[in-house]
XYZ file of C-alpha atoms in Angstrom:
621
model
C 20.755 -15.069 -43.162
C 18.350 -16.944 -41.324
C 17.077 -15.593 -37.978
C 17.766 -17.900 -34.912
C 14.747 -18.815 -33.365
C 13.395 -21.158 -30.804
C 10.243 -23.052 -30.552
C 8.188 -22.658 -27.331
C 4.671 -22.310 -26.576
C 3.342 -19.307 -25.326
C 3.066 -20.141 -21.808
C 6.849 -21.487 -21.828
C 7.856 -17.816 -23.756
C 6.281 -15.659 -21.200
C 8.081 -17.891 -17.900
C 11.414 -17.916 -20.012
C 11.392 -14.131 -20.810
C 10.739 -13.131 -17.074
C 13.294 -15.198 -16.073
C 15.836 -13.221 -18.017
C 14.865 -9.446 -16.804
C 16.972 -8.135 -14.229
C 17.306 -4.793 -12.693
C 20.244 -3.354 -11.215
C 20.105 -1.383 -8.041
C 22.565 0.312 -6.198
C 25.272 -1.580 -7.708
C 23.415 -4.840 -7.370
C 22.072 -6.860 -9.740
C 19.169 -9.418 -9.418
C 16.062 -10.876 -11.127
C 13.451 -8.737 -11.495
C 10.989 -10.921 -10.867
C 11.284 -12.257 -7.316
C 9.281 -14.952 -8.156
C 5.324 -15.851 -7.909
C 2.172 -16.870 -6.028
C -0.059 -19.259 -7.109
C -3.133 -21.456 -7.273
C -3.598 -24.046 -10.093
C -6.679 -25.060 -11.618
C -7.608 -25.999 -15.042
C -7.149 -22.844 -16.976
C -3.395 -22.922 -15.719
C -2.056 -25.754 -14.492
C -1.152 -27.563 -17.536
C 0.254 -25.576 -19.715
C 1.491 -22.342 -17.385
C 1.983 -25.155 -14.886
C 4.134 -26.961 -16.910
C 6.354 -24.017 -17.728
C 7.117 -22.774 -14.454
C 7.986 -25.849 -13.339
C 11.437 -25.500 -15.695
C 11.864 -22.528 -13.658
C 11.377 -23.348 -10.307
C 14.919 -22.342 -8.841
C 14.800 -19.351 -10.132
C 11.553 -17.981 -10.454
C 9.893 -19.590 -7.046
C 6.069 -20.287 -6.816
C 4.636 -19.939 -3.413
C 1.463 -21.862 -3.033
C -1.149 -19.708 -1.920
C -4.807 -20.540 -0.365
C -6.885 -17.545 -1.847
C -6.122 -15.813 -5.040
C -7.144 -12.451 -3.287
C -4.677 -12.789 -0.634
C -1.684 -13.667 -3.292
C -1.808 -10.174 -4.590
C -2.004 -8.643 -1.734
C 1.327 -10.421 -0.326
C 2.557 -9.364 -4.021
C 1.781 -5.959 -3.227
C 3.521 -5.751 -0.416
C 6.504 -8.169 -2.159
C 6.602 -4.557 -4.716
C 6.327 -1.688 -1.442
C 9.284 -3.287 0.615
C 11.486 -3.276 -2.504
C 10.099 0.049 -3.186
C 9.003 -0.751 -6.847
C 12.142 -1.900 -8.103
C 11.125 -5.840 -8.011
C 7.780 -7.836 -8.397
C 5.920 -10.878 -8.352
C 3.283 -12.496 -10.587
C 0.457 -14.148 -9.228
C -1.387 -16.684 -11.640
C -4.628 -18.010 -11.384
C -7.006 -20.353 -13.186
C -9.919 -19.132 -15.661
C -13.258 -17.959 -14.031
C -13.556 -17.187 -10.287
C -9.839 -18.039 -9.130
C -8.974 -14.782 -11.340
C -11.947 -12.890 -10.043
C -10.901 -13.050 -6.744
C -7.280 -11.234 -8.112
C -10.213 -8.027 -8.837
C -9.877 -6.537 -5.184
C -6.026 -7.079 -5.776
C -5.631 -5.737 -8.334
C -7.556 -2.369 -7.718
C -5.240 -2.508 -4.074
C -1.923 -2.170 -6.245
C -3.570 0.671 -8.641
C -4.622 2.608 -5.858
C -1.295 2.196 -4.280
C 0.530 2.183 -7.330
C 2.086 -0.525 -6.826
C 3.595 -3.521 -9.833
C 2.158 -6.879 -9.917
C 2.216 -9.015 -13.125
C -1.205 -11.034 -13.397
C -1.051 -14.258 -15.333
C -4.455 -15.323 -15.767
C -6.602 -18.506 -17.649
C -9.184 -17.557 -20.254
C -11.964 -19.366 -22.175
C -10.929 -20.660 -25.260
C -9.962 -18.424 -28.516
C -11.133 -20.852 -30.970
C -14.398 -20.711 -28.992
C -14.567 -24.988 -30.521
C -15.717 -26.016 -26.841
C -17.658 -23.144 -25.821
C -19.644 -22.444 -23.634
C -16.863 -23.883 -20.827
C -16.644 -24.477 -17.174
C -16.380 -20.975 -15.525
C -17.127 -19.259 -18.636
C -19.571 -15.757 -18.679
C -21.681 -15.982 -21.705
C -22.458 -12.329 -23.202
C -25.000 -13.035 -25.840
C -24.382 -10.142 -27.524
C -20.599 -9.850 -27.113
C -18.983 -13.357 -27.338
C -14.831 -12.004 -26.749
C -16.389 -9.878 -23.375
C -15.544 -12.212 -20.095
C -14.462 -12.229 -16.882
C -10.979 -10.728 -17.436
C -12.313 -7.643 -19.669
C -13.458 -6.742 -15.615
C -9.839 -5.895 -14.882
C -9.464 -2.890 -17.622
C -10.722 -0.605 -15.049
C -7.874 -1.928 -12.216
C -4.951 -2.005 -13.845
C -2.179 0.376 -15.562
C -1.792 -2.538 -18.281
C -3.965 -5.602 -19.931
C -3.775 -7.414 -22.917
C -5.442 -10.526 -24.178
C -2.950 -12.922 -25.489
C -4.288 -14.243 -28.509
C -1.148 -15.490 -30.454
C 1.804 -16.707 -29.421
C 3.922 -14.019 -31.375
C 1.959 -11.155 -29.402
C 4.118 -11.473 -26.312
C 6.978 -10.677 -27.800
C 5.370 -6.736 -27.939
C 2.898 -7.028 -24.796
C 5.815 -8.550 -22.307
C 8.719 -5.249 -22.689
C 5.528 -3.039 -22.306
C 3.732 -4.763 -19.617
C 7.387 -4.863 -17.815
C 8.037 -1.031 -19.088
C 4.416 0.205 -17.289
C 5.595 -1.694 -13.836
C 9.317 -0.142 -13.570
C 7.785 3.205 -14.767
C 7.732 5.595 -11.911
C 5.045 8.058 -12.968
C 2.515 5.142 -14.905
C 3.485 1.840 -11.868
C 0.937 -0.547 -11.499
C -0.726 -3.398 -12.193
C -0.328 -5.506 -15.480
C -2.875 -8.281 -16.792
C -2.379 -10.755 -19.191
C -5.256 -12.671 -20.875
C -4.402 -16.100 -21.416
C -6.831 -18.129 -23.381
C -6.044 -21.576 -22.563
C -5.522 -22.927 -26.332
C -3.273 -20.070 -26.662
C -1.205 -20.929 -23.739
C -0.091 -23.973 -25.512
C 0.514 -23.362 -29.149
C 3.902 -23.045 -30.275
C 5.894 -20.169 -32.221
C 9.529 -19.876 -33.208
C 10.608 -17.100 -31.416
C 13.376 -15.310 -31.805
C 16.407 -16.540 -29.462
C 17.318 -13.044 -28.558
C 14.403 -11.872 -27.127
C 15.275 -14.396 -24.245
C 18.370 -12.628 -23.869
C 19.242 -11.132 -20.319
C 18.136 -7.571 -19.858
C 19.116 -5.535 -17.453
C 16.488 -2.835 -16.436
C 17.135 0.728 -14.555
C 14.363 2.865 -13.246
C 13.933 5.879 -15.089
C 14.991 9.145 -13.755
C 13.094 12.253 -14.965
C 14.668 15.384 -15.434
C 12.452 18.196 -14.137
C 12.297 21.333 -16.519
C 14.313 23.713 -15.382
C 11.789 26.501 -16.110
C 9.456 24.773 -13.471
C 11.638 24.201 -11.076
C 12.689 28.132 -11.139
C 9.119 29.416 -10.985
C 8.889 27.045 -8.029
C 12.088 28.370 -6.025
C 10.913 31.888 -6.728
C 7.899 31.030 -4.635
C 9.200 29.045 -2.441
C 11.378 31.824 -1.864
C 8.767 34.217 -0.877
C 7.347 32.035 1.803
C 7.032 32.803 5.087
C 5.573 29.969 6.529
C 6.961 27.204 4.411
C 6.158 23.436 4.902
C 7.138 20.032 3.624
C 4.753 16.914 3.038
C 6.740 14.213 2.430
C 4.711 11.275 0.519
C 5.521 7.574 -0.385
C 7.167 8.908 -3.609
C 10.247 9.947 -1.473
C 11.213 6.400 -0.706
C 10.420 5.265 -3.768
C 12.579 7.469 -5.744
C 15.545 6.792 -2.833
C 15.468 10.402 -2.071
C 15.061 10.239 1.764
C 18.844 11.579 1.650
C 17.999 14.535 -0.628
C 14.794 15.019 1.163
C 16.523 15.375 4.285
C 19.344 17.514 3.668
C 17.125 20.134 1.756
C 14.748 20.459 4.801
C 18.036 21.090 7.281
C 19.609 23.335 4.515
C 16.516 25.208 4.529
C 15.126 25.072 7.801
C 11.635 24.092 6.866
C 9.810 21.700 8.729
C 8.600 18.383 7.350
C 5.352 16.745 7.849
C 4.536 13.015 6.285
C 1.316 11.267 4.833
C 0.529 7.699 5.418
C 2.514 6.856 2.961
C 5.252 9.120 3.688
C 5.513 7.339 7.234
C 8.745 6.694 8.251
C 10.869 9.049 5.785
C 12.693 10.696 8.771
C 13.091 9.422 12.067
C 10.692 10.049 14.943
C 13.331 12.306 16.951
C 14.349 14.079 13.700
C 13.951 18.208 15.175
C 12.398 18.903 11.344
C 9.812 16.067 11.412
C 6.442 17.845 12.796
C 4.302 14.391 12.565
C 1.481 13.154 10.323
C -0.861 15.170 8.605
C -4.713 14.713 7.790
C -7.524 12.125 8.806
C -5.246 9.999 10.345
C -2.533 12.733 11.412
C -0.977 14.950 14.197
C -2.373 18.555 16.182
C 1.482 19.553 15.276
C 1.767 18.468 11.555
C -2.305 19.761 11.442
C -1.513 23.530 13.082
C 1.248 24.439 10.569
C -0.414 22.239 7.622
C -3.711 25.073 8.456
C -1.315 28.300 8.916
C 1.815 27.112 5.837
C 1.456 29.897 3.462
C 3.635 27.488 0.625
C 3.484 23.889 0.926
C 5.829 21.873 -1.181
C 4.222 18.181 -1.354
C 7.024 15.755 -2.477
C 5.985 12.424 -3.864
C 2.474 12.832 -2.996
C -1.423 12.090 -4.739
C -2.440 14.582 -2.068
C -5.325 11.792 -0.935
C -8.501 12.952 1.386
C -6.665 11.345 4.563
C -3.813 13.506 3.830
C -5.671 17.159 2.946
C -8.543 16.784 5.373
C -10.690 16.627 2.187
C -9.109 19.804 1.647
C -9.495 21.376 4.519
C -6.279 21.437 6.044
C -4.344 24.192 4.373
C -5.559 27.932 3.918
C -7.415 28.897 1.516
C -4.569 31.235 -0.109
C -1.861 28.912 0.410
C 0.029 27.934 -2.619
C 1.094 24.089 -3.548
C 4.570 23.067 -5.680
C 4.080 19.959 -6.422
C 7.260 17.092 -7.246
C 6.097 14.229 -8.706
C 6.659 11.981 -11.278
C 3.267 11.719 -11.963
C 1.491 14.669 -14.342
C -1.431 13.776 -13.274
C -0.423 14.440 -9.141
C 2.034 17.455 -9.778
C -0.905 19.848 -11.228
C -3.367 18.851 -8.301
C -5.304 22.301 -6.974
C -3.188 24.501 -9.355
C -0.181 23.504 -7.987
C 3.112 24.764 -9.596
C 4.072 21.193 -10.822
C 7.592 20.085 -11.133
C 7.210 17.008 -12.981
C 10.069 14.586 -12.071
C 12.144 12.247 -9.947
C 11.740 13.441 -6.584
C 16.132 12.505 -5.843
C 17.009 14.935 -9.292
C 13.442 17.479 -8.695
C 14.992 18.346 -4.484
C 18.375 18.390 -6.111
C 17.971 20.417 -8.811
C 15.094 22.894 -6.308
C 18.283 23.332 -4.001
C 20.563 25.186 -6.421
C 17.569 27.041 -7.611
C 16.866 27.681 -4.223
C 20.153 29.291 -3.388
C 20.809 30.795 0.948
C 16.929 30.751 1.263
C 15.997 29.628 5.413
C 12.604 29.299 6.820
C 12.075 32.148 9.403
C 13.037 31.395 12.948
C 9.929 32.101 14.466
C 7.931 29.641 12.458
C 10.511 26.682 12.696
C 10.464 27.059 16.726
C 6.448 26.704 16.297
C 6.402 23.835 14.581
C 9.002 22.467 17.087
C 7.132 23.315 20.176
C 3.777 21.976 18.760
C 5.656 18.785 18.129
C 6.865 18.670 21.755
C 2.959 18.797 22.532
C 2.197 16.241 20.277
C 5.011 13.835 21.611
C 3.848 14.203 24.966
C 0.120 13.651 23.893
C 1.639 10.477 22.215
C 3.565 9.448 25.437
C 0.188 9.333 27.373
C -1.804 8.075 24.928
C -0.096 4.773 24.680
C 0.865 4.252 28.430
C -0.480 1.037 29.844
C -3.409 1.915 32.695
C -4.435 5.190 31.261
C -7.948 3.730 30.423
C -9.336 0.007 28.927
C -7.018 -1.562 26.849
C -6.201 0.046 23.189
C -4.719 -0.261 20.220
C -2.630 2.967 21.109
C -1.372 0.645 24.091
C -0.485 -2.237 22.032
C 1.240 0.253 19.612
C 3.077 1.328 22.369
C 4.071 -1.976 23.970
C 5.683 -3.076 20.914
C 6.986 -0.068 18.955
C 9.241 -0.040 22.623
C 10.290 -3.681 22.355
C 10.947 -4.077 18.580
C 13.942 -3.937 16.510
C 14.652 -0.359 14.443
C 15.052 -2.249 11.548
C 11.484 -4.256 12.000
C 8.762 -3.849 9.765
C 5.110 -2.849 10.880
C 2.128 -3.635 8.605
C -1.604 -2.148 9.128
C -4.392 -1.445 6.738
C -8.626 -1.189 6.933
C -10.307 -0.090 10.145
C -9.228 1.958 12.967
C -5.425 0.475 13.253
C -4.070 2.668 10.671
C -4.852 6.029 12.061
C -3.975 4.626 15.451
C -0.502 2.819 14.027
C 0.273 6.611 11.627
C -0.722 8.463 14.987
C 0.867 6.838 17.895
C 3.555 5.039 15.557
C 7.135 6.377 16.538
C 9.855 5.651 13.452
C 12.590 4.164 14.477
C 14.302 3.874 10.821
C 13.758 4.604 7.681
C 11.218 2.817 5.523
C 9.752 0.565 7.738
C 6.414 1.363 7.968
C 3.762 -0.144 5.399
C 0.570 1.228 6.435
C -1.940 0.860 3.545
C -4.186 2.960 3.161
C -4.392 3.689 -0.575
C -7.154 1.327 -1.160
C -7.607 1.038 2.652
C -8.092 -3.158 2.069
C -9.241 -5.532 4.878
C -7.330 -8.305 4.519
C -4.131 -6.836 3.433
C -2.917 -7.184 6.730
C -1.524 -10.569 7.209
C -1.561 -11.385 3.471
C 0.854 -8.181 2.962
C 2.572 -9.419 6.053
C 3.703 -12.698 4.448
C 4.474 -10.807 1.172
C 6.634 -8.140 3.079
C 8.098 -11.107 4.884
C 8.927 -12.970 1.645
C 11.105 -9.710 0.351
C 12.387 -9.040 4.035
C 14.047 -11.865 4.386
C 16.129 -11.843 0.709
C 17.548 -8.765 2.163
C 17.317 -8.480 6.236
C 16.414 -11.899 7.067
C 17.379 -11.010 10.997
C 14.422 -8.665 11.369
C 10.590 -9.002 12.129
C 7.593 -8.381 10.170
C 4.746 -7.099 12.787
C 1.319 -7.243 11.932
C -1.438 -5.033 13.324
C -5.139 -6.638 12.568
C -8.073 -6.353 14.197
C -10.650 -9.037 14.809
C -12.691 -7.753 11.647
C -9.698 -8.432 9.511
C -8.920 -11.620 10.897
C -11.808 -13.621 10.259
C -12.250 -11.805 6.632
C -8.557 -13.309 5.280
C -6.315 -14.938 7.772
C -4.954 -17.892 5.487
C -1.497 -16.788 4.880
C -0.684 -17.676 8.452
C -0.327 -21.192 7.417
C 0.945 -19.891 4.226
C 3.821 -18.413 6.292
C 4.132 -21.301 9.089
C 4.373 -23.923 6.108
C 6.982 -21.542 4.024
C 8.962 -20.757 7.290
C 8.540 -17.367 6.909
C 8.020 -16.129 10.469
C 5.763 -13.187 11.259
C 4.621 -12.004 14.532
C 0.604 -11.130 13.865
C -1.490 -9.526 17.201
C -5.025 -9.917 16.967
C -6.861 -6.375 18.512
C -10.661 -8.096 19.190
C -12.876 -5.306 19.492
C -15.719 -7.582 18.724
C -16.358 -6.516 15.426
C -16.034 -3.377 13.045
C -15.894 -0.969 15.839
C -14.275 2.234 13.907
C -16.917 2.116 11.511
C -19.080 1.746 14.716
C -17.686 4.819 16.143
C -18.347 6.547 12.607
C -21.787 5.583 12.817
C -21.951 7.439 16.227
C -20.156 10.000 15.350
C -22.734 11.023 12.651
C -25.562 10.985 15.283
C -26.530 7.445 14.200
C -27.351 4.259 16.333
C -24.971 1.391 16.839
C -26.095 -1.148 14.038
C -24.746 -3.990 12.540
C -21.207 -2.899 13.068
C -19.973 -4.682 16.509
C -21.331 -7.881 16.991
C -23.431 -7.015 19.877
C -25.068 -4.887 17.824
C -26.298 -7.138 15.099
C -29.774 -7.216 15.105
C -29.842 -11.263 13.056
C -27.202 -12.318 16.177
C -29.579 -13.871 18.601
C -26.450 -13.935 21.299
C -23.351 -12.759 20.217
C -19.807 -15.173 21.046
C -16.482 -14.213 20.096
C -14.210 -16.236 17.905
C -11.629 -18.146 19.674
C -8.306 -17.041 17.904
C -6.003 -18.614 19.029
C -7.318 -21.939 19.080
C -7.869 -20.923 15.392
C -4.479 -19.568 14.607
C -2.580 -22.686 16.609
C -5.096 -25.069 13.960
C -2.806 -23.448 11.427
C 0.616 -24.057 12.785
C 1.395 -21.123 14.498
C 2.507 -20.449 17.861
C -0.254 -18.307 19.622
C -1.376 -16.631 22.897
C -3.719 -14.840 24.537
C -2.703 -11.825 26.653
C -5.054 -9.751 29.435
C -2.992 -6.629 29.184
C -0.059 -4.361 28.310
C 2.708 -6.360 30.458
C 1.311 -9.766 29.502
C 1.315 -8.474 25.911
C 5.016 -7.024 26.767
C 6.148 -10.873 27.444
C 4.425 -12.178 24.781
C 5.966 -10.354 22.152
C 9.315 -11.160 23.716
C 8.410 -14.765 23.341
C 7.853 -14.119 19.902
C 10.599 -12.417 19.144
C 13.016 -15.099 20.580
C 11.213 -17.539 18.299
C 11.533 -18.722 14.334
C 8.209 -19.167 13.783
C 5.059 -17.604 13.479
C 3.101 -16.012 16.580
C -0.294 -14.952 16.689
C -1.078 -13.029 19.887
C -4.417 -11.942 20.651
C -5.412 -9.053 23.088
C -9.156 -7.883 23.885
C -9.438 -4.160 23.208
C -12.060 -1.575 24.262
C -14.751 -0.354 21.509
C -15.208 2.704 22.583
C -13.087 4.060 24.926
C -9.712 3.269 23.780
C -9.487 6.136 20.671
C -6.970 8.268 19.937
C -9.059 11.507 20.486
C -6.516 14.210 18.832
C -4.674 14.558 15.847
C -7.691 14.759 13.164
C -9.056 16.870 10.736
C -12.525 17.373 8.958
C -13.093 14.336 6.557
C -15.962 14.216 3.893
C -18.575 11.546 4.560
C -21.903 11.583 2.936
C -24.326 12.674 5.884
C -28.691 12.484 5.960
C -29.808 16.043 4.242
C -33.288 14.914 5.317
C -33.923 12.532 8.591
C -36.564 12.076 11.140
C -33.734 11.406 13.973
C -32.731 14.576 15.861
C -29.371 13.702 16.664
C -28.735 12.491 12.930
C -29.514 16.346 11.864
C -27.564 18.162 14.587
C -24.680 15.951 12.941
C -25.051 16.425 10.059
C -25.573 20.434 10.536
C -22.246 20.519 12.322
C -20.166 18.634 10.018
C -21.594 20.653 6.740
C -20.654 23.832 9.121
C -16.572 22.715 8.765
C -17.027 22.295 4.590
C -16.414 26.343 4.740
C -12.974 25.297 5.306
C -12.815 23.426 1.819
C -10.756 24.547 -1.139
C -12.706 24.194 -4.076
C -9.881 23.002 -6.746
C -7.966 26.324 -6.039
């Protein structure tokens, strides 16, 4: 009997396969792929072009205005819907896909999906050499998109029309996997992208997807409760994993069942409430004194959905030297980190199945009130630290101002410079999951491009909330686009510009390593004959958006009321002190690479003193 096919090009097989994936999520089930971003050109456009246009109800194409910025707000499309939906982002052959590169490598750091649909030269290799094209003399198939190997989970070069019919389900199969997420590339030579095939009619039939639960082996998860048992000084990091496996529940009640306090990375922001008696702060770089004091004394620390990144183990100096790590992941690779016990697994069935193992186990008294009373230190620290008057204006102030004014259910963005130590600091959750500081790749520009992005997927599901953005100057002038993007979409954010006058935390590392202020704040710019600031909000208004400049905390007060009582996008812009307006407390050692030889004084007491902290470091163990 003769198979029933259908004849569609390549470019019209991949559109019509996405467009027939759907995953089902608590009880609810929708497309998989939320749609796509998007800049045409002539490795696209006419035949990809052509075959999203059929689609575009279903699967919608955003037009963006840099390719770079499209994956970000893709990236942070995937984090708000923790993982369980994407969107593509397609760009022409040549330099429209290399600007996807920096992307890309954001979403593997983070682990985050995002489905790349990209032009290449020609397979035939007829018209060659072609506009755009890299010509390898010695390698004619190596180009541009070979580049993107090394930043994503999954790539293929398309180069039949039958091949998608494998490199699709396993391109789909690496995003939705929880222990391999990421980043998928497809190649797609433009000659390719039109020819036709008769494909099979059931491979465009609608799938419904499920994200897979692993089991944890039982052995591991016993050798883990028999330590965890013995512990005296137990602690909890909670990492991003938590929210993505929905286990903020499970997380939760084991913690109360047990007794053991709970401290969070960057990531791990905003898995339990601010006031929650069991959450101790942030930990690391960017952290707390509380979370840091029983992070340094824990004798077993159980990190939950967690790579166990530099920011978050003080380059590994933030935990004992003897102390022992479990590790829950679904990720082999995290769960053996510095011989860890690993329990590989979902973190929901791995704190489930640790409980029963666990049996009538509770932390010791004296150590939970510890941890509570360095909390009620840190709180207070907090309290002053972002009180309006208390010196020049900060970003701890702004922080302040608006995490008092804002909506619980509100979502705050950050990444790059010194807002996201200042935002994971001084930050106080007001519900769960609504905190996207990244920090994985640590990207400027993610900030207002992951800001539209969040605001995309925000408002499918909680349309009557905000998206806040936190950006400093720095930021701002490297990718600030996507406020048009979102004034002409109608997606409303509210954005505030922090103008220090230029990259001032990297400034203040610069000091802080006994070296002079250079090229870092504008002032300091040796090629600046007479340094000017930008004005932004004659900038920002150019694009649409409704903006403002504020002189302080209570004119920053009213002008994020303003722009909260509007629908449309605010940008409001508040001068912020360089140097003295730094949260001072809350941070551990951090590795930088420091002068072993220099003819500057100060440069060598630095670098003495910080080498003196290294005998804090766990090597491995």
């Amino acid at each position: 009997m003769r198979e029933d096919t259908i004849r569609l090009t390549t470019a019209q097989a991949i559109i019509r396969y996405l467009n027939a994936q759907f995953i089902e999520t608590d009880g609810t089930r929708q497309r998989v792929c939320g749609g796509g971003f998007g800049i045409f050109g002539h490795g696209n456009v006419t035949c990809l072009g052509e075959a999203l246009h059929d689609h575009r109800e279903t699967l919608p194409l955003y037009r963006g205005q840099n390719e770079q910025s499209m994956g970000f707000a893709a990236a942070a499309y995937a984090k708000y819907h923790l993982r369980r939906r994407f969107m593509f982002c397609t760009a022409s052959a040549g330099p429209g896909t290399a600007n996807l590169l920096t992307a890309s490598a954001l979403a593997h750091a983070n682990r985050l999906p995002m489905l790349m649909l990209c032009g290449d030269t020609f397979l035939t290799r007829l018209p060659d050499p072609v506009l755009q094209q890299l010509e390898h003399y010695g390698n004619p198939a190596l180009g541009l998109n070979d580049a993107f190997q090394a930043v994503t989970r999954y790539w293929d070069r398309i180069t039949h029309p039958a091949q998608v019919i494998q490199s699709l389900p396993a391109a789909l199969a690496t995003m939705l996997d929880p222990a391999d997420c990421g980043p998928a590339f497809l190649a797609l030579p433009q000659d390719v992208q039109g020819w036709a095939y008769d494909y099979p009619r059931a491979f465009f039939e609608e799938k419904t997807h499920r994200i897979r639960r692993i089991t944890p082996d039982a052995d591991e998860v016993a050798e883990a409760a028999a330590l965890l048992r013995s512990a005296e000084r137990p602690v909890i990091i909670a990492g991003g994993g938590v929210q993505y496996s929905g286990a903020v529940a499970e997380l939760t009640g084991f913690a109360e069942a047990h007794g053991i306090p709970v401290i969070e990375t960057i990531a791990g922001r905003a898995n339990l409430l601010a006031d929650h008696p069991l959450n101790i702060g942030p930990v690391g770089v960017t952290g707390s004194d509380s979370a840091n004091a029983i992070a340094e004394q824990a004798d077993v620390i159980l990190a939950v959905g967690t790579r166990l990144q530099d920011f978050t183990t003080g380059s590994w100096t933030a935990f004992a030297q003897e102390a022992r790590f479990i590790a829950l992941n679904a990720a082999r690779h995290d769960a053996g980190k510095h011989r860890a016990l690993p329990i590989v697994g979902d973190a929901k069935l791995g704190l489930v199945a640790l409980e029963a193992a666990l049996g009538d186990y509770r932390c010791p008294e004296a150590w939970r009130n510890y941890a509570q009373t360095e909390r009620k230190g840190w709180d207070a620290y907090v309290a002053d630290n972002v009180r309006p008057g208390n010196r020049p204006n900060s970003y701890a102030q702004a922080i302040g101002v608006v995490n008092a004014l804002c909506e619980p259910r509100d979502r705050v963005v950050a990444a790059a410079g010194g807002l996201p130590a200042e935002v994971t600091a001084n930050w106080r959750t007001l519900d769960i999951g609504t905190v996207d500081v990244e920090f994985g790749f640590s990207c400027m520009g993610y900030e207002i491009a992951g800001g539209w992005g969040a605001r995309i997927a925000q408002t499918e599901v909680e349309p009557e909330a905000d998206t806040i953005v936190f950006c400093g100057d720095g930021s701002y002038l490297l990718m600030n686009s996507d406020i048009y993007s979102s004034v002409l979409t109608r997606k409303k954010m509210i954005v505030l510009v922090l103008d220090n006058g230029g990259f001032a935390v990297i400034n203040k590392l610069q000091n802080n390593t006994g070296n002079e202020s250079f090229n870092n704040l504008l002032a300091d710019a040796p090629t600046i004959p007479e340094a000017f600031g930008v004005d932004f909000v004659a900038h920002a208004a150019a694009m649409g958006a409704e903006a403002t400049q504020v002189a302080n905390a209570d004119e920053l007060a009213e002008a994020f009321k303003a722009a909260k009582a509007s629908d449309k996008t605010t940008v409001i812009v508040m001068s912020v002190d360089a140097y003295d307006g730094w949260t001072t407390q809350g941070h551990t050692w951090w590795e930088v690479g420091t002068p072993h030889v220099t003819d500057n004084p100060k440069v060598r007491e630095k670098h003495l003193e910080i080498e003196a902290e290294r005998a804090k470091q766990r090597r491995g163990i």
